[in-house]
Amino acid sequence: MSERLRGVVGQLALRPDDRVLEIGCGQGVAATMVCQLLDTGTLTAIDRSTKMVEAATRRNAVYVASGKAEFLIASLEDMSLGDRRFDLVFAVRVGLFHRDPDRAHSLLAPWLAPGARVCTFYDVPV
């Protein structure tokens, strides 16, 4: 597993009952680490790439089957999550959070529970 993503997940201060939203889940590596730390909490993860969502779903099949995780094809700009609310939202290397953070945060606002935490990480790929 990626040491970089392990470090990211370590900084999230996950609580076992958090309702988590991951923006840009890629192949689901961080999602696996998050699900391992959740007890009654859940993870919803989105990515705009069908291939990435398929890979993340396969990687996390046990968590999907148990209802702990779901993976959706969507972008931050067009996601529609109904009346769901999240305690924690995180994104790794999602450009909109760095190009236009005010817009990115405003797009998240409808899905944030009271007291929700938003954590974004951006580093230069090596």
Coordinates of N, CA and C in Angstrom, one line a residue:
M1 N 0.8 -1.2 0.0 CA 0.0 0.0 0.0 C 0.9 1.2 0.0
S2 N 0.4 2.3 -0.5 CA 1.1 3.5 -0.7 C 1.4 4.2 0.7
E3 N 2.7 4.4 0.9 CA 3.0 5.1 2.2 C 2.5 6.5 2.2
R4 N 2.4 7.2 1.0 CA 1.9 8.5 0.9 C 0.4 8.5 1.4
L5 N -0.4 7.6 0.8 CA -1.8 7.5 1.2 C -2.0 7.1 2.6
R6 N -1.1 6.2 3.1 CA -1.2 5.8 4.5 C -1.0 7.1 5.4
G7 N -0.1 7.9 5.0 CA 0.1 9.2 5.8 C -1.1 10.1 5.7
V8 N -1.7 10.2 4.5 CA -2.9 11.0 4.4 C -4.0 10.5 5.3
V9 N -4.3 9.2 5.2 CA -5.4 8.6 6.1 C -5.0 8.8 7.5
G10 N -3.8 8.7 7.9 CA -3.4 8.9 9.3 C -3.7 10.3 9.8
Q11 N -3.7 11.3 8.9 CA -4.0 12.7 9.2 C -5.5 13.0 9.3
L12 N -6.4 12.1 8.9 CA -7.8 12.3 8.8 C -8.5 12.3 10.2
A13 N -7.8 11.8 11.2 CA -8.4 11.7 12.5 C -9.8 11.0 12.5
L14 N -9.9 9.9 11.7 CA -11.1 9.2 11.6 C -11.7 8.7 12.9
R15 N -13.0 8.8 13.0 CA -13.7 8.2 14.1 C -14.5 7.0 13.6
P16 N -14.7 6.0 14.4 CA -15.2 4.7 13.9 C -16.7 4.9 13.3
D17 N -17.4 5.9 13.7 CA -18.7 6.1 13.2 C -18.9 7.2 12.2
D18 N -17.8 7.7 11.6 CA -17.8 8.8 10.6 C -18.5 8.3 9.4
R19 N -19.2 9.3 8.8 CA -19.8 9.1 7.5 C -18.8 9.9 6.6
V20 N -18.1 9.2 5.7 CA -16.9 9.7 5.0 C -17.3 9.9 3.5
L21 N -16.9 11.0 2.9 CA -17.0 11.2 1.5 C -15.5 11.4 1.0
E22 N -15.1 10.5 0.0 CA -13.8 10.7 -0.7 C -14.1 11.2 -2.1
I23 N -13.5 12.3 -2.4 CA -13.6 12.9 -3.7 C -12.3 12.5 -4.5
G24 N -12.5 11.8 -5.7 CA -11.4 11.4 -6.5 C -10.8 10.1 -5.9
C25 N -11.5 9.1 -5.8 CA -11.0 7.9 -5.1 C -10.0 7.0 -5.9
G26 N -9.8 7.3 -7.2 CA -8.9 6.5 -8.0 C -9.2 5.0 -7.8
Q27 N -8.1 4.2 -7.6 CA -8.3 2.8 -7.6 C -8.8 2.3 -6.2
G28 N -9.0 3.2 -5.3 CA -9.6 2.8 -4.0 C -8.6 2.4 -2.9
V29 N -7.4 2.8 -3.1 CA -6.4 2.4 -2.1 C -6.6 3.1 -0.8
A30 N -6.8 4.4 -0.8 CA -7.2 5.1 0.5 C -8.5 4.6 1.0
A31 N -9.4 4.3 0.2 CA -10.7 3.8 0.6 C -10.6 2.6 1.5
T32 N -9.7 1.7 1.0 CA -9.5 0.5 1.8 C -9.0 0.8 3.2
M33 N -8.0 1.7 3.3 CA -7.5 2.1 4.6 C -8.5 2.7 5.5
V34 N -9.4 3.6 4.9 CA -10.5 4.2 5.6 C -11.4 3.2 6.1
C35 N -11.9 2.3 5.3 CA -12.8 1.2 5.7 C -12.3 0.4 6.8
Q36 N -11.0 0.1 6.8 CA -10.4 -0.7 7.9 C -10.5 0.0 9.3
L37 N -10.7 1.3 9.3 CA -10.8 2.1 10.5 C -12.2 2.4 10.9
L38 N -13.1 2.1 10.1 CA -14.5 2.4 10.4 C -15.2 1.2 11.1
D39 N -16.0 1.5 12.0 CA -16.8 0.5 12.7 C -18.2 0.5 12.2
T40 N -19.0 1.5 12.7 CA -20.4 1.7 12.2 C -20.4 2.8 11.1
G41 N -19.3 3.4 10.8 CA -19.3 4.4 9.8 C -19.3 3.9 8.4
T42 N -19.5 4.8 7.5 CA -19.5 4.4 6.1 C -18.7 5.3 5.2
L43 N -18.4 4.8 4.0 CA -17.6 5.6 3.1 C -18.3 5.6 1.7
T44 N -18.5 6.8 1.2 CA -19.0 7.0 -0.1 C -17.8 7.6 -0.9
A45 N -17.5 7.1 -2.0 CA -16.3 7.5 -2.8 C -16.7 7.8 -4.2
I46 N -16.3 8.9 -4.7 CA -16.6 9.2 -6.1 C -15.3 9.4 -6.9
D47 N -15.4 9.2 -8.2 CA -14.4 9.5 -9.2 C -15.1 9.7 -10.5
R48 N -14.5 10.5 -11.3 CA -15.2 10.8 -12.6 C -14.8 9.7 -13.7
S49 N -13.9 8.8 -13.3 CA -13.5 7.8 -14.3 C -14.2 6.5 -14.0
T50 N -14.9 5.9 -15.0 CA -15.6 4.7 -14.8 C -14.5 3.6 -14.5
K51 N -13.4 3.6 -15.2 CA -12.4 2.5 -14.9 C -11.9 2.6 -13.5
M52 N -11.7 3.8 -12.9 CA -11.2 3.9 -11.6 C -12.3 3.4 -10.6
V53 N -13.5 3.8 -10.8 CA -14.6 3.3 -9.9 C -14.7 1.8 -10.0
E54 N -14.6 1.2 -11.2 CA -14.7 -0.2 -11.3 C -13.5 -0.9 -10.5
A55 N -12.3 -0.3 -10.6 CA -11.2 -0.9 -9.9 C -11.3 -0.7 -8.4
A56 N -11.8 0.4 -8.0 CA -12.0 0.7 -6.5 C -13.1 -0.3 -6.0
T57 N -14.1 -0.5 -6.7 CA -15.2 -1.4 -6.3 C -14.6 -2.8 -6.2
R58 N -13.8 -3.3 -7.1 CA -13.2 -4.6 -7.0 C -12.3 -4.7 -5.8
R59 N -11.5 -3.7 -5.7 CA -10.5 -3.8 -4.6 C -11.2 -3.8 -3.2
N60 N -12.4 -3.2 -3.1 CA -13.1 -3.1 -1.8 C -14.4 -3.9 -1.8
A61 N -14.4 -4.9 -2.6 CA -15.6 -5.7 -2.7 C -16.2 -6.2 -1.4
V62 N -15.4 -6.5 -0.4 CA -15.9 -7.0 0.9 C -16.6 -5.8 1.6
Y63 N -16.1 -4.6 1.5 CA -16.7 -3.5 2.1 C -18.0 -3.0 1.4
V64 N -18.0 -3.2 0.0 CA -19.2 -2.9 -0.7 C -20.3 -3.9 -0.4
A65 N -20.0 -5.1 -0.3 CA -20.9 -6.2 0.0 C -21.5 -6.0 1.4
S66 N -20.7 -5.5 2.3 CA -21.2 -5.3 3.7 C -22.0 -4.0 3.9
G67 N -22.0 -3.2 2.9 CA -22.7 -1.9 3.0 C -21.8 -0.8 3.6
K68 N -20.6 -1.1 3.9 CA -19.7 -0.1 4.5 C -19.2 0.9 3.5
A69 N -19.1 0.5 2.2 CA -18.6 1.4 1.2 C -19.4 1.4 -0.1
E70 N -19.4 2.5 -0.8 CA -20.0 2.5 -2.1 C -19.1 3.4 -3.0
F71 N -19.1 3.1 -4.3 CA -18.2 3.9 -5.2 C -19.1 4.3 -6.3
L72 N -19.1 5.6 -6.6 CA -20.0 6.2 -7.6 C -19.2 7.0 -8.7
I73 N -19.7 6.9 -9.9 CA -19.1 7.6 -11.0 C -19.7 9.0 -11.0
A74 N -18.9 10.0 -10.6 CA -19.3 11.4 -10.5 C -18.1 12.3 -10.3
S75 N -18.3 13.6 -10.6 CA -17.3 14.6 -10.3 C -17.8 15.4 -9.2
L76 N -17.0 16.2 -8.6 CA -17.4 17.1 -7.5 C -18.5 18.1 -8.1
E77 N -18.3 18.5 -9.3 CA -19.2 19.5 -9.9 C -20.6 18.9 -10.2
D78 N -20.7 17.6 -10.4 CA -22.0 17.1 -10.8 C -22.5 16.0 -9.9
M79 N -21.9 15.8 -8.7 CA -22.4 14.7 -7.9 C -23.7 15.1 -7.3
S80 N -24.6 14.0 -7.2 CA -25.9 14.2 -6.6 C -26.1 13.1 -5.6
L81 N -26.0 13.5 -4.3 CA -26.1 12.6 -3.2 C -27.3 12.7 -2.4
G82 N -28.3 13.3 -2.9 CA -29.6 13.4 -2.2 C -29.5 14.0 -0.8
D83 N -30.1 13.4 0.2 CA -30.1 14.0 1.5 C -29.0 13.5 2.4
R84 N -28.0 12.8 1.8 CA -26.9 12.3 2.6 C -26.1 13.5 3.2
R85 N -25.5 13.3 4.4 CA -24.6 14.2 5.0 C -23.4 13.5 5.5
F86 N -22.2 14.2 5.4 CA -21.0 13.6 5.8 C -20.3 14.3 6.9
D87 N -19.6 13.5 7.8 CA -18.9 14.1 8.9 C -17.5 14.5 8.5
L88 N -17.0 13.8 7.4 CA -15.6 14.0 7.0 C -15.6 13.9 5.4
V89 N -15.0 14.8 4.8 CA -14.8 14.8 3.3 C -13.3 15.0 3.1
F90 N -12.7 14.1 2.3 CA -11.3 14.3 1.9 C -11.1 14.1 0.5
A91 N -10.0 14.7 0.0 CA -9.6 14.6 -1.4 C -8.1 14.7 -1.5
V92 N -7.5 13.9 -2.3 CA -6.1 13.8 -2.6 C -5.8 14.1 -4.0
R93 N -5.1 15.2 -4.3 CA -4.7 15.6 -5.6 C -5.9 15.8 -6.5
V94 N -6.9 16.5 -6.0 CA -8.1 17.0 -6.8 C -7.9 18.4 -7.1
G95 N -7.6 18.7 -8.3 CA -7.2 20.1 -8.7 C -8.1 21.2 -8.3
L96 N -9.4 21.0 -8.4 CA -10.3 22.1 -8.1 C -10.1 22.6 -6.7
F97 N -9.7 21.8 -5.7 CA -9.5 22.3 -4.4 C -8.3 23.2 -4.3
H98 N -7.4 23.2 -5.3 CA -6.2 24.0 -5.3 C -6.4 25.2 -6.3
R99 N -7.1 25.0 -7.4 CA -7.3 26.0 -8.3 C -8.3 27.0 -7.9
D100 N -9.4 26.5 -7.3 CA -10.5 27.3 -6.9 C -11.1 26.8 -5.6
P101 N -10.4 26.9 -4.5 CA -10.9 26.3 -3.2 C -12.2 26.8 -2.7
D102 N -12.5 28.0 -3.0 CA -13.8 28.6 -2.5 C -15.0 27.9 -3.3
R103 N -14.8 27.7 -4.6 CA -15.8 27.0 -5.4 C -15.9 25.5 -4.9
A104 N -14.8 24.9 -4.7 CA -14.8 23.5 -4.3 C -15.6 23.3 -3.0
H105 N -15.3 24.2 -2.1 CA -16.0 24.1 -0.8 C -17.4 24.4 -0.9
S106 N -17.8 25.3 -1.7 CA -19.2 25.7 -1.9 C -20.0 24.5 -2.5
L107 N -19.3 23.7 -3.4 CA -19.9 22.6 -4.0 C -20.2 21.4 -3.0
L108 N -19.4 21.4 -1.9 CA -19.5 20.4 -0.9 C -20.6 20.8 0.1
A109 N -20.9 22.1 0.3 CA -21.7 22.6 1.4 C -23.0 21.8 1.5
P110 N -23.7 21.4 0.5 CA -25.0 20.7 0.7 C -24.9 19.4 1.4
W111 N -23.7 18.8 1.4 CA -23.5 17.4 1.9 C -22.8 17.4 3.2
L112 N -22.5 18.5 3.8 CA -21.7 18.6 5.1 C -22.7 18.5 6.3
A113 N -22.4 17.6 7.2 CA -23.1 17.5 8.4 C -22.6 18.7 9.3
P114 N -23.4 19.1 10.3 CA -22.9 20.1 11.3 C -21.5 19.6 11.9
G115 N -20.6 20.5 11.9 CA -19.3 20.2 12.4 C -18.4 19.3 11.5
A116 N -18.8 19.2 10.3 CA -18.0 18.3 9.3 C -16.6 18.9 9.1
R117 N -15.7 18.0 8.9 CA -14.3 18.3 8.6 C -14.0 18.1 7.1
V118 N -13.3 19.0 6.5 CA -12.9 18.8 5.1 C -11.4 18.9 5.0
C119 N -10.8 17.8 4.5 CA -9.3 17.7 4.4 C -8.9 17.5 3.0
T120 N -8.0 18.4 2.5 CA -7.5 18.2 1.2 C -6.0 18.1 1.2
F121 N -5.5 17.3 0.3 CA -4.1 17.1 0.2 C -3.6 17.2 -1.3
Y122 N -2.6 17.9 -1.4 CA -2.0 18.0 -2.8 C -0.5 18.1 -2.7
D123 N 0.1 17.1 -3.4 CA 1.5 17.1 -3.5 C 1.9 16.8 -4.9
V124 N 3.1 17.2 -5.3 CA 3.5 17.0 -6.6 C 3.9 15.5 -6.8
P125 N 3.2 14.8 -7.9 CA 3.6 13.4 -8.1 C 5.0 13.2 -8.4
V126 N 5.6 12.2 -7.9 CA 7.0 11.9 -8.1 C 7.2 10.8 -9.1

